[in-house]
PDB file of C-alpha atoms in Angstrom:
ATOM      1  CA  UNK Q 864       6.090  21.820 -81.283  1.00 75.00           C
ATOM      2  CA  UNK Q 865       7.665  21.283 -77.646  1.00 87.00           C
ATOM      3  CA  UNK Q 866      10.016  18.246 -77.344  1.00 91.00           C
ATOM      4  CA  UNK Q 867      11.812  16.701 -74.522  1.00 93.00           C
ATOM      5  CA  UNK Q 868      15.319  16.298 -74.207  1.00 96.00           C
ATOM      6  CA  UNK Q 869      16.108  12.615 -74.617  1.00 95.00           C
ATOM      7  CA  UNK Q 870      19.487  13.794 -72.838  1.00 97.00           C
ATOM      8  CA  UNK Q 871      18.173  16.012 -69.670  1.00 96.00           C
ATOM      9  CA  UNK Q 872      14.194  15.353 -69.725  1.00 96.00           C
ATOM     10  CA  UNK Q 873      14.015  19.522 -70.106  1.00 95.00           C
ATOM     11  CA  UNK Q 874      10.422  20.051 -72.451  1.00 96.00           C
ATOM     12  CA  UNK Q 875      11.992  22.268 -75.029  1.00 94.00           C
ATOM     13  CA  UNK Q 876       9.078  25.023 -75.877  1.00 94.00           C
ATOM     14  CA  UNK Q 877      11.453  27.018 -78.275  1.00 95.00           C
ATOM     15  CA  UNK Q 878      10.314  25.926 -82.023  1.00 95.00           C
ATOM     16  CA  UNK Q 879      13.501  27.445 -83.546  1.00 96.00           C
ATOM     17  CA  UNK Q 880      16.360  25.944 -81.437  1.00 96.00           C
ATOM     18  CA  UNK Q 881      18.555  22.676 -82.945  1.00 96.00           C
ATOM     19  CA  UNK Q 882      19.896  22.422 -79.155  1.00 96.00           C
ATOM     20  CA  UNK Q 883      19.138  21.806 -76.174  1.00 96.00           C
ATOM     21  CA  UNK Q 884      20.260  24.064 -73.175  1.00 95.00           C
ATOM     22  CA  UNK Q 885      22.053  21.061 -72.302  1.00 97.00           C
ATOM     23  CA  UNK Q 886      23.802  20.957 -75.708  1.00 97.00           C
ATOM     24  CA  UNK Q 887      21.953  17.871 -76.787  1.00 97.00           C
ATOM     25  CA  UNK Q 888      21.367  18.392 -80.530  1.00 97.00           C
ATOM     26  CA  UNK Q 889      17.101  18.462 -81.150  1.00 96.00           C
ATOM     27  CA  UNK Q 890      17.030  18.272 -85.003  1.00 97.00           C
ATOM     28  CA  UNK Q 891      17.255  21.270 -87.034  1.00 97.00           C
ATOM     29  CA  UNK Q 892      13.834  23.260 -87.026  1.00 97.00           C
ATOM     30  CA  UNK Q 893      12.491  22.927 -90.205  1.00 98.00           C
ATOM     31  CA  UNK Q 894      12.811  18.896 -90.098  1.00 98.00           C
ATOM     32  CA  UNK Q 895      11.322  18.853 -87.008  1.00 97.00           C
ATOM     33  CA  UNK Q 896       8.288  20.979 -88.109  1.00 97.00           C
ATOM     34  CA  UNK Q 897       7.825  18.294 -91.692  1.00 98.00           C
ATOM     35  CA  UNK Q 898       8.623  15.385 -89.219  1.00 97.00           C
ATOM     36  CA  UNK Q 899       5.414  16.708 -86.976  1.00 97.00           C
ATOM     37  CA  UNK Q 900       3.275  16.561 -89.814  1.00 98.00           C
ATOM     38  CA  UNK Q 901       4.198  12.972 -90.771  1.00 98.00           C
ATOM     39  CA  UNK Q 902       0.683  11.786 -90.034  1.00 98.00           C
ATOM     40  CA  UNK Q 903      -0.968  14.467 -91.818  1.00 98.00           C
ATOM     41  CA  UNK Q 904       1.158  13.872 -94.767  1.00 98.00           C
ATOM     42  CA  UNK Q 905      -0.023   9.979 -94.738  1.00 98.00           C
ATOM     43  CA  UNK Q 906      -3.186  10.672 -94.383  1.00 98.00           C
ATOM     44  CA  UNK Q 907      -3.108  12.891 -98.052  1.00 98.00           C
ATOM     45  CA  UNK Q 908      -0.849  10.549 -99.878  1.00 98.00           C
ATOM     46  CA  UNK Q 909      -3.438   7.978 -99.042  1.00 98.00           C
ATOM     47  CA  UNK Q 910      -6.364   9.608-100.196  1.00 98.00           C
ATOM     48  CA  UNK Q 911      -4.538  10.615-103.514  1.00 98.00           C
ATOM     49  CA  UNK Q 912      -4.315   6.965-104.248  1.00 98.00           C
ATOM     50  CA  UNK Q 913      -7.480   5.956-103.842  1.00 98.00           C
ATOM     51  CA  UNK Q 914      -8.579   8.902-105.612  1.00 98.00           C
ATOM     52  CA  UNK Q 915      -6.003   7.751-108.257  1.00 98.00           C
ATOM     53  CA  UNK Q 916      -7.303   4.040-108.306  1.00 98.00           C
ATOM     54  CA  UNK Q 917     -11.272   5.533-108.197  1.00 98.00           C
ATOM     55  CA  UNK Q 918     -10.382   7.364-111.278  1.00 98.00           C
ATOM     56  CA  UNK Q 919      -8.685   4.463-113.194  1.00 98.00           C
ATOM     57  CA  UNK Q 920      -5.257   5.648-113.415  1.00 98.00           C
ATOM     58  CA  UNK Q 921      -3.400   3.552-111.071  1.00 97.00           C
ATOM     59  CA  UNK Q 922      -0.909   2.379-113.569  1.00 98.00           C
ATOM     60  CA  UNK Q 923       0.682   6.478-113.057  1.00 98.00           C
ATOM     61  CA  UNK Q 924       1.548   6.210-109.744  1.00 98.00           C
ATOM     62  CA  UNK Q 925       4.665   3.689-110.091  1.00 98.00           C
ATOM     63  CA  UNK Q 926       6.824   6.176-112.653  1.00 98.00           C
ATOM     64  CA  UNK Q 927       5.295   8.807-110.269  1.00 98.00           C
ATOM     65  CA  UNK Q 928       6.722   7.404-107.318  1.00 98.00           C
ATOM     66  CA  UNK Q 929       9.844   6.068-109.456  1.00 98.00           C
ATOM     67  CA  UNK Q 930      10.205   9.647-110.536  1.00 98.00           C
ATOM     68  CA  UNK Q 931       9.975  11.177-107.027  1.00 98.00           C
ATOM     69  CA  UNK Q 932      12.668   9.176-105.114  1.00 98.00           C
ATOM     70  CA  UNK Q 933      14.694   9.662-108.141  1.00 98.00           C
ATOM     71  CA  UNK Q 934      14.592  13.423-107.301  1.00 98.00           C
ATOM     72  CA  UNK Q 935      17.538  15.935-106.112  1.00 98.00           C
ATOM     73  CA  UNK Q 936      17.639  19.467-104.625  1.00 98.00           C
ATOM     74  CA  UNK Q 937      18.617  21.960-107.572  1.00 98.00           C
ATOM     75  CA  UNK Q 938      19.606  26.127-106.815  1.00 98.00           C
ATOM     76  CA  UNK Q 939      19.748  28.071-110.029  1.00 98.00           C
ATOM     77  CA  UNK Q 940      21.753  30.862-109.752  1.00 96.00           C
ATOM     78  CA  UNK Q 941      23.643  33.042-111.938  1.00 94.00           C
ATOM     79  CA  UNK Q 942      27.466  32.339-112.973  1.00 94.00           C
ATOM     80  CA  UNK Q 943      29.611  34.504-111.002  1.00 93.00           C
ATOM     81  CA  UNK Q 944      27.662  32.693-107.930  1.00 94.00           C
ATOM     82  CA  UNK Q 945      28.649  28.935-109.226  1.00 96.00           C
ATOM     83  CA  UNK Q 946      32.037  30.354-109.628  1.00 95.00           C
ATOM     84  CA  UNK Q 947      32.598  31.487-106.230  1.00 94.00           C
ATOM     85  CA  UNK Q 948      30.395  28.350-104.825  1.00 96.00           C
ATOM     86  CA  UNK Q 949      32.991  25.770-106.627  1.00 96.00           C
ATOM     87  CA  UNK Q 950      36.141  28.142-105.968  1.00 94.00           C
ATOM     88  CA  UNK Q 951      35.369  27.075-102.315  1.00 93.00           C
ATOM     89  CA  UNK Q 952      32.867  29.672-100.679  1.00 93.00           C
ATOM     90  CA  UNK Q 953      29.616  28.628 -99.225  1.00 94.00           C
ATOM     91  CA  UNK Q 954      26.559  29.126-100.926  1.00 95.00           C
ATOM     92  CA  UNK Q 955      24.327  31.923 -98.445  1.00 94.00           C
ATOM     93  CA  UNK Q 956      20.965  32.990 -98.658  1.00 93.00           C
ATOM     94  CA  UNK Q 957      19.373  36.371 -99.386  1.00 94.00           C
ATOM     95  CA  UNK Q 958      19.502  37.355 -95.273  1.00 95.00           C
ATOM     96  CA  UNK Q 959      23.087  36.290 -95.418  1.00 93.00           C
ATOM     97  CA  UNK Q 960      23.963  38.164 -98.414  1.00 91.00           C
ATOM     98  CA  UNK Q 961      22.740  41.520 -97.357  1.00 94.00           C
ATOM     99  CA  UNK Q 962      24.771  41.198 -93.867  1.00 93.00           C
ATOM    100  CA  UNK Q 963      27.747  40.691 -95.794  1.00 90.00           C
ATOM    101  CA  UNK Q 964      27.270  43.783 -97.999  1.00 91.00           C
ATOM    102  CA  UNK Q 965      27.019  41.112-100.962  1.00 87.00           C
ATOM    103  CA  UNK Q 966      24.029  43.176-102.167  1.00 91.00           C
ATOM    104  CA  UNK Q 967      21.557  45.479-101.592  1.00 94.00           C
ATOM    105  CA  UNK Q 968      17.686  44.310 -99.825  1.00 95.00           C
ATOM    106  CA  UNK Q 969      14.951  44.117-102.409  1.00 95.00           C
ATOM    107  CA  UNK Q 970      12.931  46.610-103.116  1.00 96.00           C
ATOM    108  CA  UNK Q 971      11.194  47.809 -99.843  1.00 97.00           C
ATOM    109  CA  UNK Q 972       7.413  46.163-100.542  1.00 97.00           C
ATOM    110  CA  UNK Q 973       9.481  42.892-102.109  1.00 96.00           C
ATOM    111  CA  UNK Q 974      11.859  42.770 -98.831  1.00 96.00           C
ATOM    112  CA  UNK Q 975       8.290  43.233 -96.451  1.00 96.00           C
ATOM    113  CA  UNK Q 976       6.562  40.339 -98.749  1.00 96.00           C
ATOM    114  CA  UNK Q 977       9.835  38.473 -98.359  1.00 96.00           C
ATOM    115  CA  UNK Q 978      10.063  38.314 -94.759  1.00 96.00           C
ATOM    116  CA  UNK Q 979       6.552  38.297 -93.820  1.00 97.00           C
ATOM    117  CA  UNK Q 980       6.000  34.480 -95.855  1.00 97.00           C
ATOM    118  CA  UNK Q 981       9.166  33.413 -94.754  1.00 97.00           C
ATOM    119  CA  UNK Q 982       8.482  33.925 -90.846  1.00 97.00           C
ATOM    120  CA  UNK Q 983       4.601  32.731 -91.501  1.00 97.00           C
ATOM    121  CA  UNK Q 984       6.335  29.149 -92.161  1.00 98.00           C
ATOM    122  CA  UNK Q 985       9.506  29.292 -90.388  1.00 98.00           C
ATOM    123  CA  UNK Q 986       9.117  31.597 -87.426  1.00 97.00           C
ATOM    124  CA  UNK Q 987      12.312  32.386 -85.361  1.00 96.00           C
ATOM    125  CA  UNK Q 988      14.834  31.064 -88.083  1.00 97.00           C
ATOM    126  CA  UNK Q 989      13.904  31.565 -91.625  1.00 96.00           C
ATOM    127  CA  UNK Q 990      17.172  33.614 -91.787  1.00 95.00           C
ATOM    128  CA  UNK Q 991      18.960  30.838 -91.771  1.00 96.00           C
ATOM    129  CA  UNK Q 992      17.573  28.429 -94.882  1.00 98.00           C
ATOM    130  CA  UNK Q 993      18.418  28.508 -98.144  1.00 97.00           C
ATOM    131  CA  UNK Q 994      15.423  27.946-100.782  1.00 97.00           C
ATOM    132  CA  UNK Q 995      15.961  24.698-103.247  1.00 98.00           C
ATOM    133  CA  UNK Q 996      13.763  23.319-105.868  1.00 98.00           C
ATOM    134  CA  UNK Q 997      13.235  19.390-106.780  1.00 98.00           C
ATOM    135  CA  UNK Q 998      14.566  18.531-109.728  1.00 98.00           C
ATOM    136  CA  UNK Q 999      13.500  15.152-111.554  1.00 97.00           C
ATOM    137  CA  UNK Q1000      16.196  15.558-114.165  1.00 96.00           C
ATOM    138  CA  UNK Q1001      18.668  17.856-113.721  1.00 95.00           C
ATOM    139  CA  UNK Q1002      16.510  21.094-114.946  1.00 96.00           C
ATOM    140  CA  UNK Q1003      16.222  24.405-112.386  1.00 97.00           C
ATOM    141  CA  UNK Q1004      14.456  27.379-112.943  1.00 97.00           C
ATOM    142  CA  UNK Q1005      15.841  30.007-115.622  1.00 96.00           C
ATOM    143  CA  UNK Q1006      14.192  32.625-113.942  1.00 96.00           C
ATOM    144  CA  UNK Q1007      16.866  33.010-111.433  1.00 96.00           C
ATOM    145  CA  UNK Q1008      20.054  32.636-113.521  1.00 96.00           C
ATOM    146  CA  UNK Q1009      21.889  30.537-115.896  1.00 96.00           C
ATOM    147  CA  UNK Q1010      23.399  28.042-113.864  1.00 97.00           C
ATOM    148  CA  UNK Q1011      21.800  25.137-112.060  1.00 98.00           C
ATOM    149  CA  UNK Q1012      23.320  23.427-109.126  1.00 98.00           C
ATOM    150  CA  UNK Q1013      22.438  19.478-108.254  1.00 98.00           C
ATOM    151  CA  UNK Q1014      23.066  18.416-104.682  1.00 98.00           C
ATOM    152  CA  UNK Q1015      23.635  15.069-104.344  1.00 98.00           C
ATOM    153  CA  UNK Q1016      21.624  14.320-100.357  1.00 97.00           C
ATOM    154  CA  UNK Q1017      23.942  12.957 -97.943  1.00 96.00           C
ATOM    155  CA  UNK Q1018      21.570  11.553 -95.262  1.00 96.00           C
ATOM    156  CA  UNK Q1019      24.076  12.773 -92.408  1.00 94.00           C
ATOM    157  CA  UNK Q1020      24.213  16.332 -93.979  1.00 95.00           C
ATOM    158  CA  UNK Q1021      21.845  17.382 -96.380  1.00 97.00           C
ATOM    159  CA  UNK Q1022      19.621  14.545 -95.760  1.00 97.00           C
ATOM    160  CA  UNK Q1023      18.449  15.854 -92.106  1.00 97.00           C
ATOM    161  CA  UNK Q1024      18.731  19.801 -92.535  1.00 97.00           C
ATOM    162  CA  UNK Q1025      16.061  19.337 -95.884  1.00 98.00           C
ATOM    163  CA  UNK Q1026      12.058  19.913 -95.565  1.00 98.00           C
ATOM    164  CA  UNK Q1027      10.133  20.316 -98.457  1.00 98.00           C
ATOM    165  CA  UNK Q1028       6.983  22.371 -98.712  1.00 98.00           C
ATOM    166  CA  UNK Q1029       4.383  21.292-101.472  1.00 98.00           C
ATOM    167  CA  UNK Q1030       5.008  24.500-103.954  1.00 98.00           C
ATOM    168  CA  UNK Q1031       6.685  27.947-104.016  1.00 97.00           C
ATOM    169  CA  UNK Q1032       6.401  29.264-100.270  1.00 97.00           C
ATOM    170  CA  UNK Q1033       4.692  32.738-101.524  1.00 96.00           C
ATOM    171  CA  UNK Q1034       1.802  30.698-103.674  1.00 96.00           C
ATOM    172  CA  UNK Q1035       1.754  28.172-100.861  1.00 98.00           C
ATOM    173  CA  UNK Q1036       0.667  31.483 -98.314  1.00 98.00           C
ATOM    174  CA  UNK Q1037      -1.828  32.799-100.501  1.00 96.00           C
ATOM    175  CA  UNK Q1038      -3.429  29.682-101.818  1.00 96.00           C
ATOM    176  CA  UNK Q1039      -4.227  28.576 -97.906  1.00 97.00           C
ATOM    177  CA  UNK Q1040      -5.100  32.466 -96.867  1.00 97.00           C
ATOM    178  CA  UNK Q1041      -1.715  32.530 -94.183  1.00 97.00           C
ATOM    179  CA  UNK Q1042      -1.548  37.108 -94.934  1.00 94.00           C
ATOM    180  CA  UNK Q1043      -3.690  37.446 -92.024  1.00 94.00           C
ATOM    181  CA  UNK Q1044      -3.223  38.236 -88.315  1.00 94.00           C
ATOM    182  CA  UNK Q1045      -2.877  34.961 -86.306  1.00 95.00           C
ATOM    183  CA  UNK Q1046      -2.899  32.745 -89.566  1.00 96.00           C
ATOM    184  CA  UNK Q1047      -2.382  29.086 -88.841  1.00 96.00           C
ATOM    185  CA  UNK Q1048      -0.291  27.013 -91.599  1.00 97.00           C
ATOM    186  CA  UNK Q1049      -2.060  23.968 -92.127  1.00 98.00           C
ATOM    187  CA  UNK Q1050      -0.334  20.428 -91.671  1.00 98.00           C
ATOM    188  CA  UNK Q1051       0.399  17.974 -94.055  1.00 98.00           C
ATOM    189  CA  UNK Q1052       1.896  20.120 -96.977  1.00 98.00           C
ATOM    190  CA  UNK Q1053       5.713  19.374 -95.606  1.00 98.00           C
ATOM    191  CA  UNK Q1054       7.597  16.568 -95.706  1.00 98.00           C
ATOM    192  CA  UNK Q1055      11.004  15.558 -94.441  1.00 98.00           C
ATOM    193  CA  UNK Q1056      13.591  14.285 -97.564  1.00 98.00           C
ATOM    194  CA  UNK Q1057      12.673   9.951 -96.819  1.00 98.00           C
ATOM    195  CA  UNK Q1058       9.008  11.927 -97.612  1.00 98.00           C
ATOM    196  CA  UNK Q1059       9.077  12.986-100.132  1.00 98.00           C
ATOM    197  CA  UNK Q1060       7.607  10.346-102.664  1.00 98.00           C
ATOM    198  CA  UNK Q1061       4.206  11.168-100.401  1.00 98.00           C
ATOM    199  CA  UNK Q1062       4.346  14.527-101.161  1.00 98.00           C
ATOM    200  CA  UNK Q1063       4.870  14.303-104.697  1.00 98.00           C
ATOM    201  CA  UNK Q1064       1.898  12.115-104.985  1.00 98.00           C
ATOM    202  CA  UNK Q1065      -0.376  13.970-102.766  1.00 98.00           C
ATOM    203  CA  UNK Q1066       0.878  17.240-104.747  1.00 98.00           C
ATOM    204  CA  UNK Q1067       0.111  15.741-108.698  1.00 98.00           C
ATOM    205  CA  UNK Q1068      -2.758  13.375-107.857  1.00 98.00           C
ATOM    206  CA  UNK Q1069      -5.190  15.790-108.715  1.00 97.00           C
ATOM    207  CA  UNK Q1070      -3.630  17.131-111.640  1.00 97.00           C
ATOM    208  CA  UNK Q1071      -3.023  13.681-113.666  1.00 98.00           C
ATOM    209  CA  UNK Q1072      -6.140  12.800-116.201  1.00 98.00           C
ATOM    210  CA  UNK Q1073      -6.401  10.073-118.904  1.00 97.00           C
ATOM    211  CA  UNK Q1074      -4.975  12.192-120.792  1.00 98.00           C
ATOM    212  CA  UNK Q1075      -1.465  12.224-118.732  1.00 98.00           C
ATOM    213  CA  UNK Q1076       1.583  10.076-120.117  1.00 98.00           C
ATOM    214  CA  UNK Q1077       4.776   9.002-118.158  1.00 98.00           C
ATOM    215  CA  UNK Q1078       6.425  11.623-119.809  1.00 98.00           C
ATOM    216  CA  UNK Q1079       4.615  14.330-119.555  1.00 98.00           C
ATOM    217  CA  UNK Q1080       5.054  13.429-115.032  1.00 98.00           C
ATOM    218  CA  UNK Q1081       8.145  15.376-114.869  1.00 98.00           C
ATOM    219  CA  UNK Q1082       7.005  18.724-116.533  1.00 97.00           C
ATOM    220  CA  UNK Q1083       3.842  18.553-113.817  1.00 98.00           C
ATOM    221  CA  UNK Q1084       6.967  18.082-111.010  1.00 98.00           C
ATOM    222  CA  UNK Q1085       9.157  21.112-112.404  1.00 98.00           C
ATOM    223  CA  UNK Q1086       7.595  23.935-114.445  1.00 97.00           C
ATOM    224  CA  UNK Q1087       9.283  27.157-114.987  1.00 96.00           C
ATOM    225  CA  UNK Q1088       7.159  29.484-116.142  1.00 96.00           C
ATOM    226  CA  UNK Q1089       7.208  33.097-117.685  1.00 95.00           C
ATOM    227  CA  UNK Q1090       7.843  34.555-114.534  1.00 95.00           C
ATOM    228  CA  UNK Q1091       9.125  33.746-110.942  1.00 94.00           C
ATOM    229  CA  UNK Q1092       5.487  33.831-109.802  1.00 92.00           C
ATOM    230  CA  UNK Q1093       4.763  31.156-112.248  1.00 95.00           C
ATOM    231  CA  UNK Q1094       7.269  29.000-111.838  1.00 97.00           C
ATOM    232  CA  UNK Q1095       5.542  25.359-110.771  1.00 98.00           C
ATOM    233  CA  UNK Q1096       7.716  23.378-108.211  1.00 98.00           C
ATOM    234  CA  UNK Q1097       7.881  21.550-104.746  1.00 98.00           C
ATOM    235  CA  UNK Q1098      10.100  23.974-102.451  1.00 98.00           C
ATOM    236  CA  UNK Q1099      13.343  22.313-100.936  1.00 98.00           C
ATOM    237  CA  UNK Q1100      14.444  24.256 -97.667  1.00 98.00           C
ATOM    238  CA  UNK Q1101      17.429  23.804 -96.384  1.00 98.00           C
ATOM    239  CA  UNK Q1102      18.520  24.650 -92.793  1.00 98.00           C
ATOM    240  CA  UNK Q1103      21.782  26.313 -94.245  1.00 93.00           C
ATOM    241  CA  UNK Q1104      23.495  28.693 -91.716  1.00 84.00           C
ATOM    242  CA  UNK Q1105      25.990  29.338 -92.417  1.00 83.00           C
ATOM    243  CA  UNK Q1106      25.684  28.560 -96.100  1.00 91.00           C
ATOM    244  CA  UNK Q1107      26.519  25.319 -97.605  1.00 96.00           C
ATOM    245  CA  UNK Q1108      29.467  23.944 -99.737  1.00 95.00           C
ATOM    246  CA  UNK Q1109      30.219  22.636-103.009  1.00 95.00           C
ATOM    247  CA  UNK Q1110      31.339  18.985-101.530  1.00 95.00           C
ATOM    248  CA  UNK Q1111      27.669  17.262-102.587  1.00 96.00           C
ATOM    249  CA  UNK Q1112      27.306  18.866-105.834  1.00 97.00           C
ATOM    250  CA  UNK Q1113      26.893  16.254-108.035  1.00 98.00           C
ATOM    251  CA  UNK Q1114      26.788  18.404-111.542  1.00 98.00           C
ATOM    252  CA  UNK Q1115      26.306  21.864-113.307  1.00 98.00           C
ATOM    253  CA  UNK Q1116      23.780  22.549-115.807  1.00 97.00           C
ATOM    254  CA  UNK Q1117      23.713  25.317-118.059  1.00 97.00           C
ATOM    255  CA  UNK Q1118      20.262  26.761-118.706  1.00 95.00           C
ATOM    256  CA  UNK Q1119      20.693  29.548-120.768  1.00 91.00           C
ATOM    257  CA  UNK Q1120      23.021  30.502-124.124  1.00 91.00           C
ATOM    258  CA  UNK Q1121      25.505  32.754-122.220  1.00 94.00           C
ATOM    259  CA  UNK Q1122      25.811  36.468-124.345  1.00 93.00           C
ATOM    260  CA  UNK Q1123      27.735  38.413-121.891  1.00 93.00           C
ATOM    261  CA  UNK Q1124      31.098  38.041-122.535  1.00 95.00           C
ATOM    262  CA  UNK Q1125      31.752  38.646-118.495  1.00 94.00           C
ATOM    263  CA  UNK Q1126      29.175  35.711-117.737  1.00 95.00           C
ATOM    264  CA  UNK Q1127      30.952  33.553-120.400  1.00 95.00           C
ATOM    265  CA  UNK Q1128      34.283  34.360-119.041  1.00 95.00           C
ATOM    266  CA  UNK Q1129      32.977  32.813-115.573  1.00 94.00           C
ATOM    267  CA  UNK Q1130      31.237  29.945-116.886  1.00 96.00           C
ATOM    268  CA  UNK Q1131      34.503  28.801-118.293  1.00 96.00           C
ATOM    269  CA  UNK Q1132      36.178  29.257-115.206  1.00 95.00           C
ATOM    270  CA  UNK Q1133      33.411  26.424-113.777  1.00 96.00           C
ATOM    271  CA  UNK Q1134      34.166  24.026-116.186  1.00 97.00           C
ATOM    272  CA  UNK Q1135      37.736  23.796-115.549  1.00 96.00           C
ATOM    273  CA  UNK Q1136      36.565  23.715-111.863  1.00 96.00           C
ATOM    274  CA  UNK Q1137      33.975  21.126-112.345  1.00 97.00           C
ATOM    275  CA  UNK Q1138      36.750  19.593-114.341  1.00 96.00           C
ATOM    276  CA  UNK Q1139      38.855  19.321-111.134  1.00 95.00           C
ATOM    277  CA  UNK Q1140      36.513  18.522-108.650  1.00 95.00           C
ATOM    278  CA  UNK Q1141      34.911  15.515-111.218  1.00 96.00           C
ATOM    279  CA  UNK Q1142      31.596  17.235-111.335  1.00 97.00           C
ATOM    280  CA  UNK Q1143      29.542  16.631-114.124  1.00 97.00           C
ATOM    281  CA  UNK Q1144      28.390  19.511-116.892  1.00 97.00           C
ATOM    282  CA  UNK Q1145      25.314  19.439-118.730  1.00 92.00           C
TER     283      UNK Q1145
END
């Protein structure tokens, strides 16, 4: 949405800029865009509560809430990539990847599907974020290697280059119909980082029964699933060009027993490097 320069009074009409032509610095796109839909947002945590207290299961939304803010930004990835993120390289995204020569695009329909979803949410400068998960305890998502990463969020870092979308970007685009010519995303599923205990909420309202116990809250938050297309999760995007470092990583979790002797030869090369850099290993 336009903005005006609090430095030069210019309305700023470009959606994907962090700057200013003056050089003032606007806030980095994709906050901007969950920071928009603040009131939207409010407006669907509040109805999941009263739809919460309606149905008689107001005592869940405390640990729910408890379990939201306690929340962190998780990347699973496989080895060699923790290696080379801890041995002081940045972490890049798939756009960034295939510019370097790092690997080859997906296949062709994958690559299409790819770019069309991410430029239906983040026109101009999906290229440039890098695709988290929330995690409420450490756990990622298997389906994309053996390693999980946990940032810790520094609010003058992390903290305002993070949006979060309600679920998985390419379920998100087909649940609300966004394939079609001149397809309008609809506000209210994104929510800036100091969000997101409002998104959780307005996410798992729905979902929680009688049946529902405190423990089963973080399984409904972070679901991996058979596939990547069933993987249950609320998206963390990060505005990452170009990449992002190992200096927030708060610790390492292993997700799968490691049979490749190659992939076990890097993984002990990250825990002498978590070793070194005080990083905790799960």
């Amino acid at each position: 949405m336009p903005i005006h320069c609090p430095n030069c009074g210019e309305l700023n009409t470009d959606y994907s800029a962090s700057h200013c032509r003056c050089g003032y610095f606007l806030g980095w796109p994709n906050h901007r865009k969950a920071l928009s839909e603040q009131p939207d947002l409010a407006g669907r945590y509040a109805g999941a509560c009263q739809d919460l207290h309606a149905r008689g299961l107001s005592a869940l939304i405390p640990p729910l809430e408890s379990l939201a803010a306690n929340t962190l930004p998780a990347i699973t990835m496989p080895c060699e990539a923790c290696d080379d993120l801890l041995m002081g390289k940045k972490y890049h995204n798939y756009y960034s990847r295939i510019d370097f020569g790092a690997r080859f695009p997906a296949a062709e329909v994958d690559h299409a599907d790819r770019a069309g979803v991410n430029q239906r949410l983040y026109p101009g400068y999906a290229n440039r974020l890098i695709y988290a998960q929330l995690s409420p305890d450490g756990r990622g998502l298997p389906n994309y290697g053996e390693v999980t990463v946990i940032w810790n969020i520094d609010p003058n870092y992390l903290g305002i280059r993070t949006s979060l979308l309600e679920e998985n970007e390419y379920r998100f685009v087909e649940n609300h119909g966004l394939g079609a010519l001149g397809s309008v995303v609809p506000p209210g599923f994104r929510a800036i980082w100091d969000d997101r205990i409002k998104l959780v909420v307005a996410k798992l309202a729905s979902a929680l029964t009688s049946a529902t116990t405190v423990a089963d809250l973080p399984h409904l938050l972070l679901a991996p699933g058979a596939t990547r297309q069933d993987d249950v999760f609320v998206e963390a995007v990060i505005y990452g060009d170009p990449g992002i470092d190992a200096r927030d990583v708060k610790s390492v979790h292993l997700e799968q027993i490691l049979t490749d002797r190659v992939k076990r030869m890097r993984w002990d090369i990250v825990l002498e490097l978590c070793t070194m850099r005080g990083i905790m290993v799960v």
